[in-house]
Amino acid sequence: MLTVHHLNNSRSQRVLWLLEELGVSYEVKRYERGKDMQAPPELKKVHPLGKSPVITVDGLTIAETGAIVEYILAKYGKGRLMPPEDSEDYWTVRHFLHYAEGSAMPPLFLMLVLQMIPDRAPFFARPILKTSMEKVDEMLVRPQLTLHLDHWERAIGSSGWFAGPEMTAADIMMSFPVEAAGQRFGYENHPSLRDFLQRIHARTAYRQALKRGGPYAYA
Ligand SMILES: N[C@@H](CCC(=O)N[C@@H](CS)C(=O)NCC(=O)O)C(=O)O
């Protein structure tokens, strides 16, 4: 039996969604974030990084969402959620499987850190830090995020999915950055992304995954 080591309200939700889409049976071992939002120490007993998601299956322990998605598709996918290997769409899916965590999430994370810095500083330093962090955000982070959001909007284009005419694993991987960015900026200027979120949130498998994973900030 495949076990998903699932941290509440986290990107691990995508793994549950993928398993639901494929109809794979699995068990969920739930971990709760502490007050500092970090994972509890027990998760380090499963994998030394102590991050979620991690899966354990057939004597293997696999961490990192993209690798987990690739494993699940190879083992249970039977060609579903992946275009044929000789198609261009196949490589677009592979692009997004790596891109979601490798390129899309870092500026979102950086933005969060910049917002946190003044709040954690001694109170007398907060105003100056706030101004400095806002400047860095404006100069470095926002332009990058605009570049990324435009890339997503273009990729979704007319088909409504990130890679090709049908839903694929790319859509599952990209759901987390799209949800996270949407919550921070809204999608007034990115109507395809707004529609994408509405469509994925309405899917039976997505909703079932939410029931298994517990409360989730983005849906
Ligand atoms: N790139 C990794 C990121 C893993 C990660 O940072 N997971 C977060 C959950 S959203 C986590 O475990 N945070 C708690 C912590 O760092 O203690 C992946 O996609 O698996």
JSON list of C-alpha atoms and ligand atoms in Angstrom, two decimals:
[
{"chain": "A", "resi": 1, "resn": "MET", "atom": "CA", "xyz": [0.00, 0.00, 0.00]},
{"chain": "A", "resi": 2, "resn": "LEU", "atom": "CA", "xyz": [1.30, 3.45, -0.91]},
{"chain": "A", "resi": 3, "resn": "THR", "atom": "CA", "xyz": [1.46, 5.88, 2.02]},
{"chain": "A", "resi": 4, "resn": "VAL", "atom": "CA", "xyz": [1.42, 9.65, 1.53]},
{"chain": "A", "resi": 5, "resn": "HIS", "atom": "CA", "xyz": [3.07, 11.49, 4.42]},
{"chain": "A", "resi": 6, "resn": "HIS", "atom": "CA", "xyz": [0.87, 14.54, 4.22]},
{"chain": "A", "resi": 7, "resn": "LEU", "atom": "CA", "xyz": [1.40, 17.84, 6.00]},
{"chain": "A", "resi": 8, "resn": "ASN", "atom": "CA", "xyz": [-1.81, 19.80, 6.56]},
{"chain": "A", "resi": 9, "resn": "ASN", "atom": "CA", "xyz": [-2.44, 22.69, 4.19]},
{"chain": "A", "resi": 10, "resn": "SER", "atom": "CA", "xyz": [0.53, 22.02, 1.93]},
{"chain": "A", "resi": 11, "resn": "ARG", "atom": "CA", "xyz": [1.69, 21.22, -1.61]},
{"chain": "A", "resi": 12, "resn": "SER", "atom": "CA", "xyz": [1.31, 17.56, -0.66]},
{"chain": "A", "resi": 13, "resn": "GLN", "atom": "CA", "xyz": [-2.36, 18.05, -1.57]},
{"chain": "A", "resi": 14, "resn": "ARG", "atom": "CA", "xyz": [-1.35, 17.62, -5.22]},
{"chain": "A", "resi": 15, "resn": "VAL", "atom": "CA", "xyz": [-0.18, 14.06, -4.62]},
{"chain": "A", "resi": 16, "resn": "LEU", "atom": "CA", "xyz": [-3.54, 13.13, -3.10]},
{"chain": "A", "resi": 17, "resn": "TRP", "atom": "CA", "xyz": [-5.30, 14.71, -6.08]},
{"chain": "A", "resi": 18, "resn": "LEU", "atom": "CA", "xyz": [-3.16, 12.77, -8.58]},
{"chain": "A", "resi": 19, "resn": "LEU", "atom": "CA", "xyz": [-3.86, 9.49, -6.78]},
{"chain": "A", "resi": 20, "resn": "GLU", "atom": "CA", "xyz": [-7.60, 10.27, -6.80]},
{"chain": "A", "resi": 21, "resn": "GLU", "atom": "CA", "xyz": [-7.54, 11.08, -10.53]},
{"chain": "A", "resi": 22, "resn": "LEU", "atom": "CA", "xyz": [-5.88, 7.72, -11.21]},
{"chain": "A", "resi": 23, "resn": "GLY", "atom": "CA", "xyz": [-8.09, 5.78, -8.80]},
{"chain": "A", "resi": 24, "resn": "VAL", "atom": "CA", "xyz": [-5.07, 4.38, -6.90]},
{"chain": "A", "resi": 25, "resn": "SER", "atom": "CA", "xyz": [-5.74, 3.23, -3.35]},
{"chain": "A", "resi": 26, "resn": "TYR", "atom": "CA", "xyz": [-3.47, 4.80, -0.78]},
{"chain": "A", "resi": 27, "resn": "GLU", "atom": "CA", "xyz": [-3.29, 5.69, 2.86]},
{"chain": "A", "resi": 28, "resn": "VAL", "atom": "CA", "xyz": [-2.65, 9.13, 4.30]},
{"chain": "A", "resi": 29, "resn": "LYS", "atom": "CA", "xyz": [-0.46, 9.65, 7.33]},
{"chain": "A", "resi": 30, "resn": "ARG", "atom": "CA", "xyz": [-1.22, 13.16, 8.52]},
{"chain": "A", "resi": 31, "resn": "TYR", "atom": "CA", "xyz": [1.22, 15.58, 10.12]},
{"chain": "A", "resi": 32, "resn": "GLU", "atom": "CA", "xyz": [0.25, 18.95, 11.58]},
{"chain": "A", "resi": 33, "resn": "ARG", "atom": "CA", "xyz": [2.28, 22.12, 11.21]},
{"chain": "A", "resi": 34, "resn": "GLY", "atom": "CA", "xyz": [3.49, 23.78, 14.42]},
{"chain": "A", "resi": 35, "resn": "LYS", "atom": "CA", "xyz": [2.82, 27.41, 15.36]},
{"chain": "A", "resi": 36, "resn": "ASP", "atom": "CA", "xyz": [5.91, 28.35, 13.34]},
{"chain": "A", "resi": 37, "resn": "MET", "atom": "CA", "xyz": [4.27, 26.65, 10.30]},
{"chain": "A", "resi": 38, "resn": "GLN", "atom": "CA", "xyz": [7.10, 24.09, 10.20]},
{"chain": "A", "resi": 39, "resn": "ALA", "atom": "CA", "xyz": [6.52, 20.36, 9.88]},
{"chain": "A", "resi": 40, "resn": "PRO", "atom": "CA", "xyz": [6.71, 18.35, 13.12]},
{"chain": "A", "resi": 41, "resn": "PRO", "atom": "CA", "xyz": [9.99, 16.52, 13.86]},
{"chain": "A", "resi": 42, "resn": "GLU", "atom": "CA", "xyz": [8.39, 13.06, 13.21]},
{"chain": "A", "resi": 43, "resn": "LEU", "atom": "CA", "xyz": [8.53, 13.78, 9.51]},
{"chain": "A", "resi": 44, "resn": "LYS", "atom": "CA", "xyz": [12.35, 13.71, 9.70]},
{"chain": "A", "resi": 45, "resn": "LYS", "atom": "CA", "xyz": [12.08, 10.07, 10.70]},
{"chain": "A", "resi": 46, "resn": "VAL", "atom": "CA", "xyz": [10.50, 9.37, 7.31]},
{"chain": "A", "resi": 47, "resn": "HIS", "atom": "CA", "xyz": [12.95, 11.46, 5.27]},
{"chain": "A", "resi": 48, "resn": "PRO", "atom": "CA", "xyz": [15.91, 13.50, 6.59]},
{"chain": "A", "resi": 49, "resn": "LEU", "atom": "CA", "xyz": [14.62, 16.76, 5.06]},
{"chain": "A", "resi": 50, "resn": "GLY", "atom": "CA", "xyz": [11.41, 16.47, 7.05]},
{"chain": "A", "resi": 51, "resn": "LYS", "atom": "CA", "xyz": [9.33, 18.08, 4.27]},
{"chain": "A", "resi": 52, "resn": "SER", "atom": "CA", "xyz": [6.07, 17.03, 2.75]},
{"chain": "A", "resi": 53, "resn": "PRO", "atom": "CA", "xyz": [5.13, 15.35, 0.50]},
{"chain": "A", "resi": 54, "resn": "VAL", "atom": "CA", "xyz": [6.99, 12.09, 0.99]},
{"chain": "A", "resi": 55, "resn": "ILE", "atom": "CA", "xyz": [5.66, 8.74, -0.10]},
{"chain": "A", "resi": 56, "resn": "THR", "atom": "CA", "xyz": [6.66, 5.31, 1.13]},
{"chain": "A", "resi": 57, "resn": "VAL", "atom": "CA", "xyz": [5.85, 2.37, -1.10]},
{"chain": "A", "resi": 58, "resn": "ASP", "atom": "CA", "xyz": [7.33, -1.07, -1.79]},
{"chain": "A", "resi": 59, "resn": "GLY", "atom": "CA", "xyz": [10.35, -0.39, 0.46]},
{"chain": "A", "resi": 60, "resn": "LEU", "atom": "CA", "xyz": [11.04, 2.95, -1.24]},
{"chain": "A", "resi": 61, "resn": "THR", "atom": "CA", "xyz": [10.93, 6.42, 0.30]},
{"chain": "A", "resi": 62, "resn": "ILE", "atom": "CA", "xyz": [10.49, 9.20, -2.25]},
{"chain": "A", "resi": 63, "resn": "ALA", "atom": "CA", "xyz": [10.58, 12.91, -1.47]},
{"chain": "A", "resi": 64, "resn": "GLU", "atom": "CA", "xyz": [10.05, 15.92, -3.78]},
{"chain": "A", "resi": 65, "resn": "THR", "atom": "CA", "xyz": [6.67, 16.38, -5.45]},
{"chain": "A", "resi": 66, "resn": "GLY", "atom": "CA", "xyz": [7.94, 16.21, -9.05]},
{"chain": "A", "resi": 67, "resn": "ALA", "atom": "CA", "xyz": [9.75, 12.92, -8.42]},
{"chain": "A", "resi": 68, "resn": "ILE", "atom": "CA", "xyz": [6.70, 11.52, -6.62]},
{"chain": "A", "resi": 69, "resn": "VAL", "atom": "CA", "xyz": [4.43, 12.49, -9.51]},
{"chain": "A", "resi": 70, "resn": "GLU", "atom": "CA", "xyz": [6.83, 10.83, -11.98]},
{"chain": "A", "resi": 71, "resn": "TYR", "atom": "CA", "xyz": [6.92, 7.66, -9.87]},
{"chain": "A", "resi": 72, "resn": "ILE", "atom": "CA", "xyz": [3.12, 7.46, -9.59]},
{"chain": "A", "resi": 73, "resn": "LEU", "atom": "CA", "xyz": [2.62, 8.05, -13.31]},
{"chain": "A", "resi": 74, "resn": "ALA", "atom": "CA", "xyz": [5.23, 5.40, -14.20]},
{"chain": "A", "resi": 75, "resn": "LYS", "atom": "CA", "xyz": [3.81, 2.85, -11.81]},
{"chain": "A", "resi": 76, "resn": "TYR", "atom": "CA", "xyz": [0.04, 3.42, -12.01]},
{"chain": "A", "resi": 77, "resn": "GLY", "atom": "CA", "xyz": [-0.56, 5.88, -14.84]},
{"chain": "A", "resi": 78, "resn": "LYS", "atom": "CA", "xyz": [-1.02, 3.42, -17.73]},
{"chain": "A", "resi": 79, "resn": "GLY", "atom": "CA", "xyz": [-0.54, 6.39, -20.06]},
{"chain": "A", "resi": 80, "resn": "ARG", "atom": "CA", "xyz": [-3.14, 8.56, -18.32]},
{"chain": "A", "resi": 81, "resn": "LEU", "atom": "CA", "xyz": [-2.42, 12.26, -17.63]},
{"chain": "A", "resi": 82, "resn": "MET", "atom": "CA", "xyz": [0.64, 12.08, -19.91]},
{"chain": "A", "resi": 83, "resn": "PRO", "atom": "CA", "xyz": [0.64, 12.67, -23.68]},
{"chain": "A", "resi": 84, "resn": "PRO", "atom": "CA", "xyz": [2.44, 10.15, -25.93]},
{"chain": "A", "resi": 85, "resn": "GLU", "atom": "CA", "xyz": [6.23, 10.25, -25.61]},
{"chain": "A", "resi": 86, "resn": "ASP", "atom": "CA", "xyz": [6.77, 11.21, -29.24]},
{"chain": "A", "resi": 87, "resn": "SER", "atom": "CA", "xyz": [4.58, 14.33, -29.00]},
{"chain": "A", "resi": 88, "resn": "GLU", "atom": "CA", "xyz": [5.59, 17.91, -28.30]},
{"chain": "A", "resi": 89, "resn": "ASP", "atom": "CA", "xyz": [2.98, 18.04, -25.51]},
{"chain": "A", "resi": 90, "resn": "TYR", "atom": "CA", "xyz": [4.90, 15.30, -23.68]},
{"chain": "A", "resi": 91, "resn": "TRP", "atom": "CA", "xyz": [7.89, 17.64, -23.32]},
{"chain": "A", "resi": 92, "resn": "THR", "atom": "CA", "xyz": [5.64, 20.52, -22.31]},
{"chain": "A", "resi": 93, "resn": "VAL", "atom": "CA", "xyz": [4.34, 18.33, -19.48]},
{"chain": "A", "resi": 94, "resn": "ARG", "atom": "CA", "xyz": [7.91, 17.44, -18.49]},
{"chain": "A", "resi": 95, "resn": "HIS", "atom": "CA", "xyz": [8.77, 21.16, -18.54]},
{"chain": "A", "resi": 96, "resn": "PHE", "atom": "CA", "xyz": [5.97, 21.96, -16.09]},
{"chain": "A", "resi": 97, "resn": "LEU", "atom": "CA", "xyz": [6.71, 18.96, -13.85]},
{"chain": "A", "resi": 98, "resn": "HIS", "atom": "CA", "xyz": [10.16, 20.43, -13.20]},
{"chain": "A", "resi": 99, "resn": "TYR", "atom": "CA", "xyz": [9.31, 24.10, -13.58]},
{"chain": "A", "resi": 100, "resn": "ALA", "atom": "CA", "xyz": [6.55, 24.19, -10.92]},
{"chain": "A", "resi": 101, "resn": "GLU", "atom": "CA", "xyz": [8.95, 23.70, -8.01]},
{"chain": "A", "resi": 102, "resn": "GLY", "atom": "CA", "xyz": [12.23, 24.67, -9.71]},
{"chain": "A", "resi": 103, "resn": "SER", "atom": "CA", "xyz": [11.24, 28.08, -11.10]},
{"chain": "A", "resi": 104, "resn": "ALA", "atom": "CA", "xyz": [7.66, 29.04, -10.24]},
{"chain": "A", "resi": 105, "resn": "MET", "atom": "CA", "xyz": [7.74, 28.57, -6.47]},
{"chain": "A", "resi": 106, "resn": "PRO", "atom": "CA", "xyz": [11.06, 30.35, -5.59]},
{"chain": "A", "resi": 107, "resn": "PRO", "atom": "CA", "xyz": [9.87, 33.93, -6.31]},
{"chain": "A", "resi": 108, "resn": "LEU", "atom": "CA", "xyz": [6.60, 33.23, -4.45]},
{"chain": "A", "resi": 109, "resn": "PHE", "atom": "CA", "xyz": [8.58, 31.97, -1.48]},
{"chain": "A", "resi": 110, "resn": "LEU", "atom": "CA", "xyz": [10.96, 34.92, -1.66]},
{"chain": "A", "resi": 111, "resn": "MET", "atom": "CA", "xyz": [8.02, 37.32, -1.60]},
{"chain": "A", "resi": 112, "resn": "LEU", "atom": "CA", "xyz": [6.73, 35.65, 1.54]},
{"chain": "A", "resi": 113, "resn": "VAL", "atom": "CA", "xyz": [10.15, 35.92, 3.22]},
{"chain": "A", "resi": 114, "resn": "LEU", "atom": "CA", "xyz": [10.45, 39.60, 2.34]},
{"chain": "A", "resi": 115, "resn": "GLN", "atom": "CA", "xyz": [7.06, 40.22, 3.94]},
{"chain": "A", "resi": 116, "resn": "MET", "atom": "CA", "xyz": [8.08, 38.33, 7.08]},
{"chain": "A", "resi": 117, "resn": "ILE", "atom": "CA", "xyz": [11.42, 40.08, 7.70]},
{"chain": "A", "resi": 118, "resn": "PRO", "atom": "CA", "xyz": [10.07, 43.39, 9.12]},
{"chain": "A", "resi": 119, "resn": "ASP", "atom": "CA", "xyz": [7.55, 41.55, 11.34]},
{"chain": "A", "resi": 120, "resn": "ARG", "atom": "CA", "xyz": [10.34, 39.52, 12.94]},
{"chain": "A", "resi": 121, "resn": "ALA", "atom": "CA", "xyz": [12.70, 42.48, 13.51]},
{"chain": "A", "resi": 122, "resn": "PRO", "atom": "CA", "xyz": [12.97, 44.61, 16.69]},
{"chain": "A", "resi": 123, "resn": "PHE", "atom": "CA", "xyz": [10.14, 47.15, 16.51]},
{"chain": "A", "resi": 124, "resn": "PHE", "atom": "CA", "xyz": [12.42, 50.20, 16.08]},
{"chain": "A", "resi": 125, "resn": "ALA", "atom": "CA", "xyz": [13.93, 48.66, 12.91]},
{"chain": "A", "resi": 126, "resn": "ARG", "atom": "CA", "xyz": [10.60, 47.68, 11.35]},
{"chain": "A", "resi": 127, "resn": "PRO", "atom": "CA", "xyz": [9.74, 50.87, 9.38]},
{"chain": "A", "resi": 128, "resn": "ILE", "atom": "CA", "xyz": [13.11, 51.01, 7.61]},
{"chain": "A", "resi": 129, "resn": "LEU", "atom": "CA", "xyz": [13.13, 47.27, 6.95]},
{"chain": "A", "resi": 130, "resn": "LYS", "atom": "CA", "xyz": [9.58, 47.40, 5.62]},
{"chain": "A", "resi": 131, "resn": "THR", "atom": "CA", "xyz": [10.52, 50.15, 3.17]},
{"chain": "A", "resi": 132, "resn": "SER", "atom": "CA", "xyz": [13.67, 48.28, 2.07]},
{"chain": "A", "resi": 133, "resn": "MET", "atom": "CA", "xyz": [11.87, 44.96, 1.63]},
{"chain": "A", "resi": 134, "resn": "GLU", "atom": "CA", "xyz": [9.11, 46.64, -0.38]},
{"chain": "A", "resi": 135, "resn": "LYS", "atom": "CA", "xyz": [11.77, 48.15, -2.65]},
{"chain": "A", "resi": 136, "resn": "VAL", "atom": "CA", "xyz": [13.43, 44.75, -3.19]},
{"chain": "A", "resi": 137, "resn": "ASP", "atom": "CA", "xyz": [10.03, 43.22, -3.83]},
{"chain": "A", "resi": 138, "resn": "GLU", "atom": "CA", "xyz": [9.17, 45.90, -6.37]},
{"chain": "A", "resi": 139, "resn": "MET", "atom": "CA", "xyz": [12.56, 45.76, -8.15]},
{"chain": "A", "resi": 140, "resn": "LEU", "atom": "CA", "xyz": [13.30, 42.04, -8.15]},
{"chain": "A", "resi": 141, "resn": "VAL", "atom": "CA", "xyz": [10.38, 39.87, -7.19]},
{"chain": "A", "resi": 142, "resn": "ARG", "atom": "CA", "xyz": [7.28, 41.43, -8.81]},
{"chain": "A", "resi": 143, "resn": "PRO", "atom": "CA", "xyz": [8.80, 41.68, -12.30]},
{"chain": "A", "resi": 144, "resn": "GLN", "atom": "CA", "xyz": [9.79, 38.01, -12.06]},
{"chain": "A", "resi": 145, "resn": "LEU", "atom": "CA", "xyz": [6.34, 37.01, -10.91]},
{"chain": "A", "resi": 146, "resn": "THR", "atom": "CA", "xyz": [4.72, 38.95, -13.73]},
{"chain": "A", "resi": 147, "resn": "LEU", "atom": "CA", "xyz": [6.95, 37.07, -16.17]},
{"chain": "A", "resi": 148, "resn": "HIS", "atom": "CA", "xyz": [5.87, 33.75, -14.66]},
{"chain": "A", "resi": 149, "resn": "LEU", "atom": "CA", "xyz": [2.16, 34.56, -14.48]},
{"chain": "A", "resi": 150, "resn": "ASP", "atom": "CA", "xyz": [2.19, 35.65, -18.14]},
{"chain": "A", "resi": 151, "resn": "HIS", "atom": "CA", "xyz": [3.94, 32.37, -19.04]},
{"chain": "A", "resi": 152, "resn": "TRP", "atom": "CA", "xyz": [1.16, 30.41, -17.30]},
{"chain": "A", "resi": 153, "resn": "GLU", "atom": "CA", "xyz": [-1.60, 32.44, -18.89]},
{"chain": "A", "resi": 154, "resn": "ARG", "atom": "CA", "xyz": [-0.09, 31.91, -22.36]},
{"chain": "A", "resi": 155, "resn": "ALA", "atom": "CA", "xyz": [0.48, 28.20, -21.74]},
{"chain": "A", "resi": 156, "resn": "ILE", "atom": "CA", "xyz": [-3.15, 27.67, -20.77]},
{"chain": "A", "resi": 157, "resn": "GLY", "atom": "CA", "xyz": [-4.20, 29.64, -23.84]},
{"chain": "A", "resi": 158, "resn": "SER", "atom": "CA", "xyz": [-7.32, 28.43, -25.51]},
{"chain": "A", "resi": 159, "resn": "SER", "atom": "CA", "xyz": [-7.28, 24.75, -24.45]},
{"chain": "A", "resi": 160, "resn": "GLY", "atom": "CA", "xyz": [-7.67, 25.58, -20.76]},
{"chain": "A", "resi": 161, "resn": "TRP", "atom": "CA", "xyz": [-4.83, 23.20, -19.77]},
{"chain": "A", "resi": 162, "resn": "PHE", "atom": "CA", "xyz": [-1.11, 23.71, -19.33]},
{"chain": "A", "resi": 163, "resn": "ALA", "atom": "CA", "xyz": [0.01, 21.16, -21.93]},
{"chain": "A", "resi": 164, "resn": "GLY", "atom": "CA", "xyz": [-2.09, 20.16, -24.91]},
{"chain": "A", "resi": 165, "resn": "PRO", "atom": "CA", "xyz": [-5.84, 19.78, -25.31]},
{"chain": "A", "resi": 166, "resn": "GLU", "atom": "CA", "xyz": [-6.53, 17.68, -22.19]},
{"chain": "A", "resi": 167, "resn": "MET", "atom": "CA", "xyz": [-5.77, 17.74, -18.52]},
{"chain": "A", "resi": 168, "resn": "THR", "atom": "CA", "xyz": [-2.35, 16.26, -17.71]},
{"chain": "A", "resi": 169, "resn": "ALA", "atom": "CA", "xyz": [0.01, 15.87, -14.77]},
{"chain": "A", "resi": 170, "resn": "ALA", "atom": "CA", "xyz": [1.31, 19.37, -15.65]},
{"chain": "A", "resi": 171, "resn": "ASP", "atom": "CA", "xyz": [-1.99, 20.81, -14.42]},
{"chain": "A", "resi": 172, "resn": "ILE", "atom": "CA", "xyz": [-1.70, 18.97, -11.12]},
{"chain": "A", "resi": 173, "resn": "MET", "atom": "CA", "xyz": [1.89, 20.15, -10.55]},
{"chain": "A", "resi": 174, "resn": "MET", "atom": "CA", "xyz": [1.06, 23.73, -11.54]},
{"chain": "A", "resi": 175, "resn": "SER", "atom": "CA", "xyz": [-2.05, 23.90, -9.38]},
{"chain": "A", "resi": 176, "resn": "PHE", "atom": "CA", "xyz": [-0.04, 24.83, -6.28]},
{"chain": "A", "resi": 177, "resn": "PRO", "atom": "CA", "xyz": [1.83, 27.85, -7.70]},
{"chain": "A", "resi": 178, "resn": "VAL", "atom": "CA", "xyz": [-1.36, 28.98, -9.45]},
{"chain": "A", "resi": 179, "resn": "GLU", "atom": "CA", "xyz": [-3.33, 28.70, -6.21]},
{"chain": "A", "resi": 180, "resn": "ALA", "atom": "CA", "xyz": [-0.62, 30.39, -4.13]},
{"chain": "A", "resi": 181, "resn": "ALA", "atom": "CA", "xyz": [-0.13, 33.29, -6.56]},
{"chain": "A", "resi": 182, "resn": "GLY", "atom": "CA", "xyz": [-3.89, 33.68, -7.04]},
{"chain": "A", "resi": 183, "resn": "GLN", "atom": "CA", "xyz": [-4.42, 34.09, -3.34]},
{"chain": "A", "resi": 184, "resn": "ARG", "atom": "CA", "xyz": [-1.78, 36.82, -3.19]},
{"chain": "A", "resi": 185, "resn": "PHE", "atom": "CA", "xyz": [-2.60, 38.78, -6.36]},
{"chain": "A", "resi": 186, "resn": "GLY", "atom": "CA", "xyz": [-6.01, 37.71, -7.62]},
{"chain": "A", "resi": 187, "resn": "TYR", "atom": "CA", "xyz": [-6.32, 37.02, -11.31]},
{"chain": "A", "resi": 188, "resn": "GLU", "atom": "CA", "xyz": [-8.07, 40.09, -12.69]},
{"chain": "A", "resi": 189, "resn": "ASN", "atom": "CA", "xyz": [-5.51, 40.30, -15.50]},
{"chain": "A", "resi": 190, "resn": "HIS", "atom": "CA", "xyz": [-5.21, 36.55, -16.01]},
{"chain": "A", "resi": 191, "resn": "PRO", "atom": "CA", "xyz": [-8.69, 35.24, -16.84]},
{"chain": "A", "resi": 192, "resn": "SER", "atom": "CA", "xyz": [-7.43, 31.84, -18.07]},
{"chain": "A", "resi": 193, "resn": "LEU", "atom": "CA", "xyz": [-5.78, 31.19, -14.71]},
{"chain": "A", "resi": 194, "resn": "ARG", "atom": "CA", "xyz": [-8.94, 32.19, -12.86]},
{"chain": "A", "resi": 195, "resn": "ASP", "atom": "CA", "xyz": [-11.00, 29.81, -15.00]},
{"chain": "A", "resi": 196, "resn": "PHE", "atom": "CA", "xyz": [-8.40, 27.07, -14.56]},
{"chain": "A", "resi": 197, "resn": "LEU", "atom": "CA", "xyz": [-8.76, 27.28, -10.77]},
{"chain": "A", "resi": 198, "resn": "GLN", "atom": "CA", "xyz": [-12.54, 27.17, -10.95]},
{"chain": "A", "resi": 199, "resn": "ARG", "atom": "CA", "xyz": [-12.44, 24.09, -13.20]},
{"chain": "A", "resi": 200, "resn": "ILE", "atom": "CA", "xyz": [-9.94, 22.12, -11.13]},
{"chain": "A", "resi": 201, "resn": "HIS", "atom": "CA", "xyz": [-11.73, 22.95, -7.88]},
{"chain": "A", "resi": 202, "resn": "ALA", "atom": "CA", "xyz": [-14.95, 21.53, -9.31]},
{"chain": "A", "resi": 203, "resn": "ARG", "atom": "CA", "xyz": [-13.41, 18.13, -10.17]},
{"chain": "A", "resi": 204, "resn": "THR", "atom": "CA", "xyz": [-14.62, 15.15, -8.19]},
{"chain": "A", "resi": 205, "resn": "ALA", "atom": "CA", "xyz": [-11.08, 13.82, -7.68]},
{"chain": "A", "resi": 206, "resn": "TYR", "atom": "CA", "xyz": [-9.87, 17.21, -6.43]},
{"chain": "A", "resi": 207, "resn": "ARG", "atom": "CA", "xyz": [-12.73, 17.39, -3.94]},
{"chain": "A", "resi": 208, "resn": "GLN", "atom": "CA", "xyz": [-12.17, 13.83, -2.81]},
{"chain": "A", "resi": 209, "resn": "ALA", "atom": "CA", "xyz": [-8.47, 14.62, -2.24]},
{"chain": "A", "resi": 210, "resn": "LEU", "atom": "CA", "xyz": [-9.47, 17.57, -0.06]},
{"chain": "A", "resi": 211, "resn": "LYS", "atom": "CA", "xyz": [-11.55, 15.23, 2.11]},
{"chain": "A", "resi": 212, "resn": "ARG", "atom": "CA", "xyz": [-8.52, 12.96, 2.56]},
{"chain": "A", "resi": 213, "resn": "GLY", "atom": "CA", "xyz": [-6.03, 15.79, 3.13]},
{"chain": "A", "resi": 214, "resn": "GLY", "atom": "CA", "xyz": [-8.04, 18.03, 5.41]},
{"chain": "A", "resi": 215, "resn": "PRO", "atom": "CA", "xyz": [-8.47, 21.81, 5.38]},
{"chain": "A", "resi": 216, "resn": "TYR", "atom": "CA", "xyz": [-6.60, 23.53, 2.58]},
{"chain": "A", "resi": 217, "resn": "ALA", "atom": "CA", "xyz": [-6.18, 27.30, 2.29]},
{"chain": "A", "resi": 218, "resn": "TYR", "atom": "CA", "xyz": [-6.54, 27.51, -1.49]},
{"chain": "A", "resi": 219, "resn": "ALA", "atom": "CA", "xyz": [-9.80, 25.75, -2.23]},
{"chain": "B", "resi": 1, "resn": "LIG", "atom": "N1", "xyz": [10.16, 21.30, -3.48]},
{"chain": "B", "resi": 1, "resn": "LIG", "atom": "C1", "xyz": [9.66, 20.48, -2.41]},
{"chain": "B", "resi": 1, "resn": "LIG", "atom": "C2", "xyz": [9.19, 21.40, -1.30]},
{"chain": "B", "resi": 1, "resn": "LIG", "atom": "C3", "xyz": [8.79, 20.65, -0.05]},
{"chain": "B", "resi": 1, "resn": "LIG", "atom": "C4", "xyz": [8.30, 21.62, 1.03]},
{"chain": "B", "resi": 1, "resn": "LIG", "atom": "O1", "xyz": [8.95, 22.66, 1.31]},
{"chain": "B", "resi": 1, "resn": "LIG", "atom": "N2", "xyz": [7.16, 21.30, 1.63]},
{"chain": "B", "resi": 1, "resn": "LIG", "atom": "C5", "xyz": [6.58, 22.16, 2.62]},
{"chain": "B", "resi": 1, "resn": "LIG", "atom": "C6", "xyz": [5.07, 21.99, 2.57]},
{"chain": "B", "resi": 1, "resn": "LIG", "atom": "S1", "xyz": [4.27, 23.12, 1.51]},
{"chain": "B", "resi": 1, "resn": "LIG", "atom": "C7", "xyz": [7.00, 21.73, 4.00]},
{"chain": "B", "resi": 1, "resn": "LIG", "atom": "O2", "xyz": [7.19, 20.57, 4.26]},
{"chain": "B", "resi": 1, "resn": "LIG", "atom": "N3", "xyz": [7.11, 22.71, 4.90]},
{"chain": "B", "resi": 1, "resn": "LIG", "atom": "C8", "xyz": [7.33, 22.49, 6.30]},
{"chain": "B", "resi": 1, "resn": "LIG", "atom": "C9", "xyz": [8.75, 22.68, 6.73]},
{"chain": "B", "resi": 1, "resn": "LIG", "atom": "O3", "xyz": [9.57, 23.14, 5.93]},
{"chain": "B", "resi": 1, "resn": "LIG", "atom": "O4", "xyz": [9.05, 22.36, 7.89]},
{"chain": "B", "resi": 1, "resn": "LIG", "atom": "C10", "xyz": [8.54, 19.58, -2.93]},
{"chain": "B", "resi": 1, "resn": "LIG", "atom": "O5", "xyz": [7.85, 19.98, -3.88]},
{"chain": "B", "resi": 1, "resn": "LIG", "atom": "O6", "xyz": [8.33, 18.48, -2.42]}
]
